[in-house]
PDB file of C-alpha atoms in Angstrom:
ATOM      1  CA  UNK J   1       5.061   3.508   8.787  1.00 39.00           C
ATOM      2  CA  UNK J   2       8.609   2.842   7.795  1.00 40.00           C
ATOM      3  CA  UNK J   3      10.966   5.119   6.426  1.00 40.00           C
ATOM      4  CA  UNK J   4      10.940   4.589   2.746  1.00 43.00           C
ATOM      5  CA  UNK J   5      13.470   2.272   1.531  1.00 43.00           C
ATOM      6  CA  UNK J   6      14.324   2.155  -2.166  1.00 45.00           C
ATOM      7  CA  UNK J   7      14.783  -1.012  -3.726  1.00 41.00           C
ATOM      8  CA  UNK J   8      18.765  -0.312  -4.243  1.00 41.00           C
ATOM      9  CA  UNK J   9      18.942  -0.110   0.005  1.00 46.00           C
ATOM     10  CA  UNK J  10      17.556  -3.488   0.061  1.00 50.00           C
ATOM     11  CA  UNK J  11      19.543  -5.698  -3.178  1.00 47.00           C
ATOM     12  CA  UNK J  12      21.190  -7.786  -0.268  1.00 78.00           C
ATOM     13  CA  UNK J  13      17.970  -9.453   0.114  1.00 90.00           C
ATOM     14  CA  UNK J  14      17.747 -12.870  -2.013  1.00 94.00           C
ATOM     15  CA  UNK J  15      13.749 -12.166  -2.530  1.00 96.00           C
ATOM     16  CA  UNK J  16      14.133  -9.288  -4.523  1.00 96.00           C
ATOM     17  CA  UNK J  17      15.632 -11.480  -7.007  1.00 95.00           C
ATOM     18  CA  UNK J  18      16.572  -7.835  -9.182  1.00 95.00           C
ATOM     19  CA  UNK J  19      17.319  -6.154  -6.399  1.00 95.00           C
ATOM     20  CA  UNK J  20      14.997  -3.673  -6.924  1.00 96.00           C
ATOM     21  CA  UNK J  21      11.172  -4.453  -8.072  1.00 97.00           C
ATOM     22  CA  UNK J  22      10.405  -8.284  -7.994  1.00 97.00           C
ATOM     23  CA  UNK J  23      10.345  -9.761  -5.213  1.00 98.00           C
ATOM     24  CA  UNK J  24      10.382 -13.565  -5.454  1.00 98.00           C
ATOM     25  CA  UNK J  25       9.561 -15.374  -2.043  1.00 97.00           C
ATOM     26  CA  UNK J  26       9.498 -19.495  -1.939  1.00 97.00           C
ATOM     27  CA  UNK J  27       7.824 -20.061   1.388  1.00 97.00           C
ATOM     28  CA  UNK J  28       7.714 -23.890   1.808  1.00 97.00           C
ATOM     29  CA  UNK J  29      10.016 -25.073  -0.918  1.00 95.00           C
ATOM     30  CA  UNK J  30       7.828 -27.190  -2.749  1.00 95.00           C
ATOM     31  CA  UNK J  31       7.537 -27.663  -6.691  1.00 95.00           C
ATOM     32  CA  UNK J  32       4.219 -28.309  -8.105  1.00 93.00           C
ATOM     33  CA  UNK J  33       6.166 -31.414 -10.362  1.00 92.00           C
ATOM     34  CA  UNK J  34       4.093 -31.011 -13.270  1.00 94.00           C
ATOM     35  CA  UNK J  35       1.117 -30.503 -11.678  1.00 95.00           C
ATOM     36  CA  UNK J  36      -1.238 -27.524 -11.992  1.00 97.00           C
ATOM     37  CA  UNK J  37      -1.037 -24.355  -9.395  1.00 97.00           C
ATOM     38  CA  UNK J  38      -3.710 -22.384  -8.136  1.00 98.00           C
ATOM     39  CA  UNK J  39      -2.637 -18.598  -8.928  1.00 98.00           C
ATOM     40  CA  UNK J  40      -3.761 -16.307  -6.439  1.00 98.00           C
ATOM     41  CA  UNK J  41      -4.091 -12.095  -7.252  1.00 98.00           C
ATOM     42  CA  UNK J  42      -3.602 -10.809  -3.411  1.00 98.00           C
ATOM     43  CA  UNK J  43      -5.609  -8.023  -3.240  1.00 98.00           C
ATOM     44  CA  UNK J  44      -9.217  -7.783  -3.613  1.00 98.00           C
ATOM     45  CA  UNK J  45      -9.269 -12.057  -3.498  1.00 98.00           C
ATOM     46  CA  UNK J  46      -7.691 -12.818  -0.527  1.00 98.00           C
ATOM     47  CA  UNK J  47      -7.855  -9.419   1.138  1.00 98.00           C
ATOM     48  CA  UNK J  48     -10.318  -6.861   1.050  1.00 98.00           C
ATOM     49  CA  UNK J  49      -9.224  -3.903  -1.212  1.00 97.00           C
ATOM     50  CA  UNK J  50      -8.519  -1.081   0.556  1.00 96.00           C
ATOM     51  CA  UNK J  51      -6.153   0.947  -2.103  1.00 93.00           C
ATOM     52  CA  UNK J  52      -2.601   0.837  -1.635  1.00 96.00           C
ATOM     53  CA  UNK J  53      -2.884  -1.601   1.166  1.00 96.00           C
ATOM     54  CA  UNK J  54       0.187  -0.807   3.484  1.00 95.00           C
ATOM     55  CA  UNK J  55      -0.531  -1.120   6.811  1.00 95.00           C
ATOM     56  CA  UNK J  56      -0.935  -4.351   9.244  1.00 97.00           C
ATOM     57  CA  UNK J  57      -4.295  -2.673  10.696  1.00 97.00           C
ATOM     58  CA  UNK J  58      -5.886  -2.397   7.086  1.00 97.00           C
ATOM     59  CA  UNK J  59      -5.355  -5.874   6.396  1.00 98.00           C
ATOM     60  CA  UNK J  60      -9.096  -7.754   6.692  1.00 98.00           C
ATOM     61  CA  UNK J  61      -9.014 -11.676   5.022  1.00 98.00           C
ATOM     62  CA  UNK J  62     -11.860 -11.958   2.264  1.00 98.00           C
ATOM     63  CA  UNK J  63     -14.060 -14.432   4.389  1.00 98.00           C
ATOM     64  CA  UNK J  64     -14.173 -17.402   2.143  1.00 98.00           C
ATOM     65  CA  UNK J  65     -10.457 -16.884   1.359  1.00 98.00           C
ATOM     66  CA  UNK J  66      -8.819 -19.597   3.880  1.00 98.00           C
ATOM     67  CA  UNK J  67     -11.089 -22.235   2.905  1.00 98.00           C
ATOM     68  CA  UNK J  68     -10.620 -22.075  -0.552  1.00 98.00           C
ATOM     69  CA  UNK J  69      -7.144 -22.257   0.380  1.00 98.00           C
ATOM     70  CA  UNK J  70      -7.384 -25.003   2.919  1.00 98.00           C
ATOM     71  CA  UNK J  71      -9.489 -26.945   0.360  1.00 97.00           C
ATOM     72  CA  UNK J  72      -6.022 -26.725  -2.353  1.00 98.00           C
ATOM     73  CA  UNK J  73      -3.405 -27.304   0.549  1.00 97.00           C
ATOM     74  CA  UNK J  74      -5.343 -30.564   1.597  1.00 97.00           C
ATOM     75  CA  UNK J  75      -5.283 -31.566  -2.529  1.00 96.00           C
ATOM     76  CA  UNK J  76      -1.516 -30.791  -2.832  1.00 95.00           C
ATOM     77  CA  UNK J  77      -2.178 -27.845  -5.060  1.00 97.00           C
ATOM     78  CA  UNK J  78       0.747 -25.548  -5.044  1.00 97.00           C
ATOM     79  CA  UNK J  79      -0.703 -22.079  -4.150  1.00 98.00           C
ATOM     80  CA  UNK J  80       0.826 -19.277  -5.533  1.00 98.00           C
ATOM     81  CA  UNK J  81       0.236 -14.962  -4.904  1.00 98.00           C
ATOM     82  CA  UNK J  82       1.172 -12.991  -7.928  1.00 98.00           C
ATOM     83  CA  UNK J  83       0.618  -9.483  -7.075  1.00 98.00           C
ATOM     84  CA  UNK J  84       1.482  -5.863  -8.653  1.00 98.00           C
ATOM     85  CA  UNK J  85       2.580  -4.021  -5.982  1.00 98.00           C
ATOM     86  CA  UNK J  86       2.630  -0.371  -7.779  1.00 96.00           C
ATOM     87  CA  UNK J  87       2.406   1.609  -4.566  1.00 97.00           C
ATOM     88  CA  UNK J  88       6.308   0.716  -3.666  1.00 98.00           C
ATOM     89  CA  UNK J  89       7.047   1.906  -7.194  1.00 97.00           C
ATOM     90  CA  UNK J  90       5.105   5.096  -6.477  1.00 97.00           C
ATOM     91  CA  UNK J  91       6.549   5.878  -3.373  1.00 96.00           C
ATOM     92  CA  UNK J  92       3.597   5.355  -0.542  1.00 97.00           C
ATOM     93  CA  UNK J  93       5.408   2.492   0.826  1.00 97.00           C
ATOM     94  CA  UNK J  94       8.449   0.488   1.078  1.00 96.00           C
ATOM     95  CA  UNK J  95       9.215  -3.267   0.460  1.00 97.00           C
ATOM     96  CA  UNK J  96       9.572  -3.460   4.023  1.00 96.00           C
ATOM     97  CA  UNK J  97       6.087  -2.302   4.497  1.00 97.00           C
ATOM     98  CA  UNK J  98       5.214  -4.566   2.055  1.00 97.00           C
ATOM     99  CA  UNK J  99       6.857  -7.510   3.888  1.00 97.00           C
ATOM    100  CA  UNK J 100       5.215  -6.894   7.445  1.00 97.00           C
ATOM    101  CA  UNK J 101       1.435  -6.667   5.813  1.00 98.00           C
ATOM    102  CA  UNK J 102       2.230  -9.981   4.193  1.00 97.00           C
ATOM    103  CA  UNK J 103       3.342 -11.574   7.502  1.00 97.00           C
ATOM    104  CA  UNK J 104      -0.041 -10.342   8.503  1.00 98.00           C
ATOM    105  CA  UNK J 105      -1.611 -11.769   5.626  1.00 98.00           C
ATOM    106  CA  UNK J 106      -0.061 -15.244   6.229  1.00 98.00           C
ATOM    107  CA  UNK J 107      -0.721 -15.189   9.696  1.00 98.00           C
ATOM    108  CA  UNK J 108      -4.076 -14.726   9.034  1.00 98.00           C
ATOM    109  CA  UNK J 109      -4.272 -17.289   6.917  1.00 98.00           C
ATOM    110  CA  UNK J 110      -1.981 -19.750   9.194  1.00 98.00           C
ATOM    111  CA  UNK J 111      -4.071 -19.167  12.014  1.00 98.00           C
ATOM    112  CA  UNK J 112      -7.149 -20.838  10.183  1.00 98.00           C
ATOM    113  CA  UNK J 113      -5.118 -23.734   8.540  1.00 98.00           C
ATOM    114  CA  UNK J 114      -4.554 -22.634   5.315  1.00 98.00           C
ATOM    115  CA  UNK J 115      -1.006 -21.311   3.770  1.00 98.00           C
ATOM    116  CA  UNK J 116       0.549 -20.454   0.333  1.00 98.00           C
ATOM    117  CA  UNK J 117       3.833 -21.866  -1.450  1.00 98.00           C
ATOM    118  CA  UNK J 118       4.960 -18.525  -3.291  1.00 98.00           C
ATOM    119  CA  UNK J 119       4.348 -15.351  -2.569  1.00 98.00           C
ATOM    120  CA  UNK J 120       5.498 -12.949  -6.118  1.00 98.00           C
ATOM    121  CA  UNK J 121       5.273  -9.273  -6.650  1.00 98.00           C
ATOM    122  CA  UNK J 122       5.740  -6.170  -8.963  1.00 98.00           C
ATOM    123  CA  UNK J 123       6.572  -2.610  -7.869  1.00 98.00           C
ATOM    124  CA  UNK J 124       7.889  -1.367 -11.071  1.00 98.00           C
ATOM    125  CA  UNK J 125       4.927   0.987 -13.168  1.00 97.00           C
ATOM    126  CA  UNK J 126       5.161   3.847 -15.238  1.00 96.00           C
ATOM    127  CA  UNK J 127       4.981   6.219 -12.848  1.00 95.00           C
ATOM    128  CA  UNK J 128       7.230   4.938 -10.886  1.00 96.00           C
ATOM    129  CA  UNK J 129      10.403   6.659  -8.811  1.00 96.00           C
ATOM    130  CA  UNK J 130      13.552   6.379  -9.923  1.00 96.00           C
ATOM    131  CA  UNK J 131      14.658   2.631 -10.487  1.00 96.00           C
ATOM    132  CA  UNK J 132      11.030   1.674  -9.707  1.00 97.00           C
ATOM    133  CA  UNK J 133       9.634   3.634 -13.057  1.00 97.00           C
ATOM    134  CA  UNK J 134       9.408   1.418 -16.119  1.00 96.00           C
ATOM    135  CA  UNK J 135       6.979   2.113 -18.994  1.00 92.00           C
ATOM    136  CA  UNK J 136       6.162  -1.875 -19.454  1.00 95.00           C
ATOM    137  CA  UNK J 137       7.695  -3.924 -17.448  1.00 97.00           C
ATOM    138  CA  UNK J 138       7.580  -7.783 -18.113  1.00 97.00           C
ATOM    139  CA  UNK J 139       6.727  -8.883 -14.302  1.00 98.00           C
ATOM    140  CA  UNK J 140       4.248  -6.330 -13.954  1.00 98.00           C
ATOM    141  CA  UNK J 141       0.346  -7.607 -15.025  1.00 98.00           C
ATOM    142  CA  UNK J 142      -1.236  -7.648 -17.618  1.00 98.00           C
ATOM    143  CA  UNK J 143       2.370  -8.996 -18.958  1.00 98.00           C
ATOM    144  CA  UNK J 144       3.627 -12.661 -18.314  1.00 98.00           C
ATOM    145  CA  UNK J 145       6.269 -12.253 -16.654  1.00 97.00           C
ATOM    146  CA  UNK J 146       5.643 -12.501 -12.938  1.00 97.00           C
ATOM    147  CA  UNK J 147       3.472 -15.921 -13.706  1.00 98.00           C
ATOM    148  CA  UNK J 148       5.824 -17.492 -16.462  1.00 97.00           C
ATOM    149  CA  UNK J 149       8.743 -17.330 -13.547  1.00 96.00           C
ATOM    150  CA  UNK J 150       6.612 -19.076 -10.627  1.00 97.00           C
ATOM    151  CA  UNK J 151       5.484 -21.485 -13.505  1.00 96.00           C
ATOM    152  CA  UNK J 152       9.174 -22.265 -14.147  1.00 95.00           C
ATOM    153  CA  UNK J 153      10.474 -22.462 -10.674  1.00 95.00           C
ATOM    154  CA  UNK J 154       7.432 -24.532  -9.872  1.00 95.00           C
ATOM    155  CA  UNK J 155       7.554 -26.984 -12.740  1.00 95.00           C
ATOM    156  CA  UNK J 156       3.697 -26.377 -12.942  1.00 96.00           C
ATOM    157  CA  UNK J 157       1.503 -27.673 -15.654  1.00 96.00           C
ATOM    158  CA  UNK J 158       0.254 -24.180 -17.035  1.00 97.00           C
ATOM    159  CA  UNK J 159      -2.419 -25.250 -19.397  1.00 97.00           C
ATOM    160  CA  UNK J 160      -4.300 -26.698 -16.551  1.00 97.00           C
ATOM    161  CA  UNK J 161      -3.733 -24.369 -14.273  1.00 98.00           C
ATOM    162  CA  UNK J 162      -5.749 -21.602 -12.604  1.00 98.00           C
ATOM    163  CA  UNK J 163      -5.780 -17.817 -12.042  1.00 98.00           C
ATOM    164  CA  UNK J 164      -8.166 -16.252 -10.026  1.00 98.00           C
ATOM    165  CA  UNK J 165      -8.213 -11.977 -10.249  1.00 98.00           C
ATOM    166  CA  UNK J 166     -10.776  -9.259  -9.400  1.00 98.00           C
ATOM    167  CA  UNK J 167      -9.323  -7.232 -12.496  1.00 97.00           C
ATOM    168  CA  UNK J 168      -8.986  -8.232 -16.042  1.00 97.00           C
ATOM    169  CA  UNK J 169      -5.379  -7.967 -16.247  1.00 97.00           C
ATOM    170  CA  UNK J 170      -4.911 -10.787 -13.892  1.00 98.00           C
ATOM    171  CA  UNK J 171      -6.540 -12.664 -16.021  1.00 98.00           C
ATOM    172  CA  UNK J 172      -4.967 -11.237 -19.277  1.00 97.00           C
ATOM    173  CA  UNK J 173      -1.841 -12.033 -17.578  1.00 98.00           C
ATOM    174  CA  UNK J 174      -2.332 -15.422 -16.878  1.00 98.00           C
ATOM    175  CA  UNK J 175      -3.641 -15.927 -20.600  1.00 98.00           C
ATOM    176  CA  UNK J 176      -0.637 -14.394 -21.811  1.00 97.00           C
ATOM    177  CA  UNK J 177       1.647 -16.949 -19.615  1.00 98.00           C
ATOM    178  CA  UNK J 178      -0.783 -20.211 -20.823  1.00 98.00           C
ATOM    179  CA  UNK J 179      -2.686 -20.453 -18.013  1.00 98.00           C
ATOM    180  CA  UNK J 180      -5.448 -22.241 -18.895  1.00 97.00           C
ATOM    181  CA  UNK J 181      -8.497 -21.390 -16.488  1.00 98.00           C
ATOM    182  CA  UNK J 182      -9.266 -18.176 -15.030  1.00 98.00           C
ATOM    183  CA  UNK J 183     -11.545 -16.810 -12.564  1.00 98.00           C
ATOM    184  CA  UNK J 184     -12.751 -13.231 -11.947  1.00 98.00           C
ATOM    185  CA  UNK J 185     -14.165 -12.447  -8.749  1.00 98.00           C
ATOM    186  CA  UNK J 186     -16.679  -9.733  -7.749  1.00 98.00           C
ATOM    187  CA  UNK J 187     -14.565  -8.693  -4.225  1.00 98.00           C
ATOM    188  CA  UNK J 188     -12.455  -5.913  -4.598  1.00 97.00           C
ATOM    189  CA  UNK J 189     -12.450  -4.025  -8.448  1.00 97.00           C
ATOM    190  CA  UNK J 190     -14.441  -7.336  -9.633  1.00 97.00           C
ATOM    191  CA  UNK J 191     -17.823  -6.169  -9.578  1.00 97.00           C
ATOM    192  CA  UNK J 192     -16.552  -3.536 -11.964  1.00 96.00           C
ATOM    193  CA  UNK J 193     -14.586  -5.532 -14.251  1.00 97.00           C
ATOM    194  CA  UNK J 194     -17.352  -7.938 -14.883  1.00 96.00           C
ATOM    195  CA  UNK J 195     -19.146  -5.461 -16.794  1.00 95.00           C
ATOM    196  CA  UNK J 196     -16.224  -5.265 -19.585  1.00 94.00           C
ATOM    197  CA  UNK J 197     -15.179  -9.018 -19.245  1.00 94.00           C
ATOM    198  CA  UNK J 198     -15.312 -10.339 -22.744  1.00 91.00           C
ATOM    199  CA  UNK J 199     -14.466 -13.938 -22.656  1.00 87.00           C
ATOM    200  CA  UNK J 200     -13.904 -14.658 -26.090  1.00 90.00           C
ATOM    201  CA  UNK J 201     -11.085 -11.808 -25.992  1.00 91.00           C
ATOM    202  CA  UNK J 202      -9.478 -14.164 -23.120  1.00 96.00           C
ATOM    203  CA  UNK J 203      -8.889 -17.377 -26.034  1.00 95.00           C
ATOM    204  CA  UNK J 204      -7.821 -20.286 -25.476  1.00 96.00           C
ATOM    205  CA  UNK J 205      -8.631 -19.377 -21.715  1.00 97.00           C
ATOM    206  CA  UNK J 206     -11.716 -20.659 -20.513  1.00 97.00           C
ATOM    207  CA  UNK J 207     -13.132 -18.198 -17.975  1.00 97.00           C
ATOM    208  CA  UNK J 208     -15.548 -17.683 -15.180  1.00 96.00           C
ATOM    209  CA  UNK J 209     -17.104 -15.518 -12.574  1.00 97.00           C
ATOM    210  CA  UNK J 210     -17.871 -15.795  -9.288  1.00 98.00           C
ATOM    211  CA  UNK J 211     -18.946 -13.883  -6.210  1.00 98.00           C
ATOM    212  CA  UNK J 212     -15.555 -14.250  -4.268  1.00 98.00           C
ATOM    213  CA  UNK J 213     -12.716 -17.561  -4.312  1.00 98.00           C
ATOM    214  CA  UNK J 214     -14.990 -19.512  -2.694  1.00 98.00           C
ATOM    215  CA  UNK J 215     -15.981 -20.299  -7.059  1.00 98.00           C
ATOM    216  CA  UNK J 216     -12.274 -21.595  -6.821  1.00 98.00           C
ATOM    217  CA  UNK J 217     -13.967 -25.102  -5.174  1.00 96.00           C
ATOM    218  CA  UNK J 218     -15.785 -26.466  -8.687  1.00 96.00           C
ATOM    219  CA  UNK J 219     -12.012 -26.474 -10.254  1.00 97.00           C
ATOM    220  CA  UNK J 220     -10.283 -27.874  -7.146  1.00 97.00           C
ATOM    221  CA  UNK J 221     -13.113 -30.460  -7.359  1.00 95.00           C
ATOM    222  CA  UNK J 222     -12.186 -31.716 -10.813  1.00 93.00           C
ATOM    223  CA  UNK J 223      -8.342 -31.915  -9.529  1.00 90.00           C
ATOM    224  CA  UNK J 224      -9.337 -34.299  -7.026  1.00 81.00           C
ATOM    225  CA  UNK J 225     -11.388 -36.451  -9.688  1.00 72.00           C
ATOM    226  CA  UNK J 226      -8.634 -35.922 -11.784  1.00 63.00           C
TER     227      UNK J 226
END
């Protein structure tokens, strides 16, 4: 693993837009012009939870992951990973570590056709070191933050949008931002969270469940009609 780097040692780089715990990485350049985005949690949906993933050899796709993606690619649907990435704020691992499993991850996903137009993260959490700790930070889920700033530099529709999670704070986040649909999935913590998802605490937000982000293809099927 790579020698810890704190997010101060790494400000030089234009994707960690604070220079120290959001990292903000437009991949093909595209906007979603008004359009609604597909809002991806990374772990657990389209990677198997492992805890703390940190390491290239840990990183497994969740096998109905690149067609689901594939399937909003081919529609034009901007595709977007919002992720809290609490184990850089903790100290297990650095944003460089971080940057090399996501290479993986899109590599992965690359090599069966699919890809992703934004990849946005979070290492700041209350027990975080040094810069990294912060009580309640605004980017981190359940808060906004990280999903209201894709939305913007997108130009996305949020009300139609969708925000798929295997916790409830992805989806808490994305009904905090105005995302309109959400998904919960039973991969990773899903299974779990199911069992306290209340859906009329998740208002206006119209949820659903679904085994993994293969239930992601009834919504992309209405943006096609649509």
């Amino acid at each position: 693993m790579q020698k810890q780097e704190h997010g101060s040692q790494r400000s030089h780089d234009p994707r960690l837009i604070d220079g120290v715990g959001v990292w903000l990485e437009h991949l093909t350049g595209a906007r979603s012009g008004g359009d609604p985005i597909l809002f991806l949690d990374r772990d657990g949906v389209i990677v198997q939870e492992v805890g703390y993933l940190r390491s290239v050899e840990d990183v497994r796709l969740v096998e109905a992951a690149p067609a689901a993606i594939r399937m909003a690619n081919s529609l034009s649907i901007r595709t977007v990973i919002v992720t809290n990435q609490s184990g850089i704020g903790r100290g297990l691992y650095s944003w460089r570590d971080f940057e090399v499993v996501q290479e993986k991850v899109l590599g992965d996903l690359a090599r069966a056709g699919a890809y992703v137009d934004v990849v946005a993260a979070c290492a700041y959490h209350a027990l975080g070191k040094g810069k990294l700790a912060h009580a309640n930070h605004m980017w981190r889920k359940p808060n906004s933050g990280m999903i209201s700033g894709v939305a913007a530099l997108m130009e996305a529709n949020l009300a139609q949008s969708l925000i798929v999670g295997d916790r409830l704070s992805d989806l808490l986040a994305g009904q905090r931002a105005g995302v309109g649909r959400g998904l919960l999935v039973r991969t990773g913590y899903g299974t779990r969270e199911a069992t306290l998802l209340s859906p009329e605490s998740l208002k206006p937000m119209s949820v659903e469940i679904s085994d993994d982000i293969a239930g992601v293809k009834g919504w992309l099927s209405e943006q096609r009609r649509g």
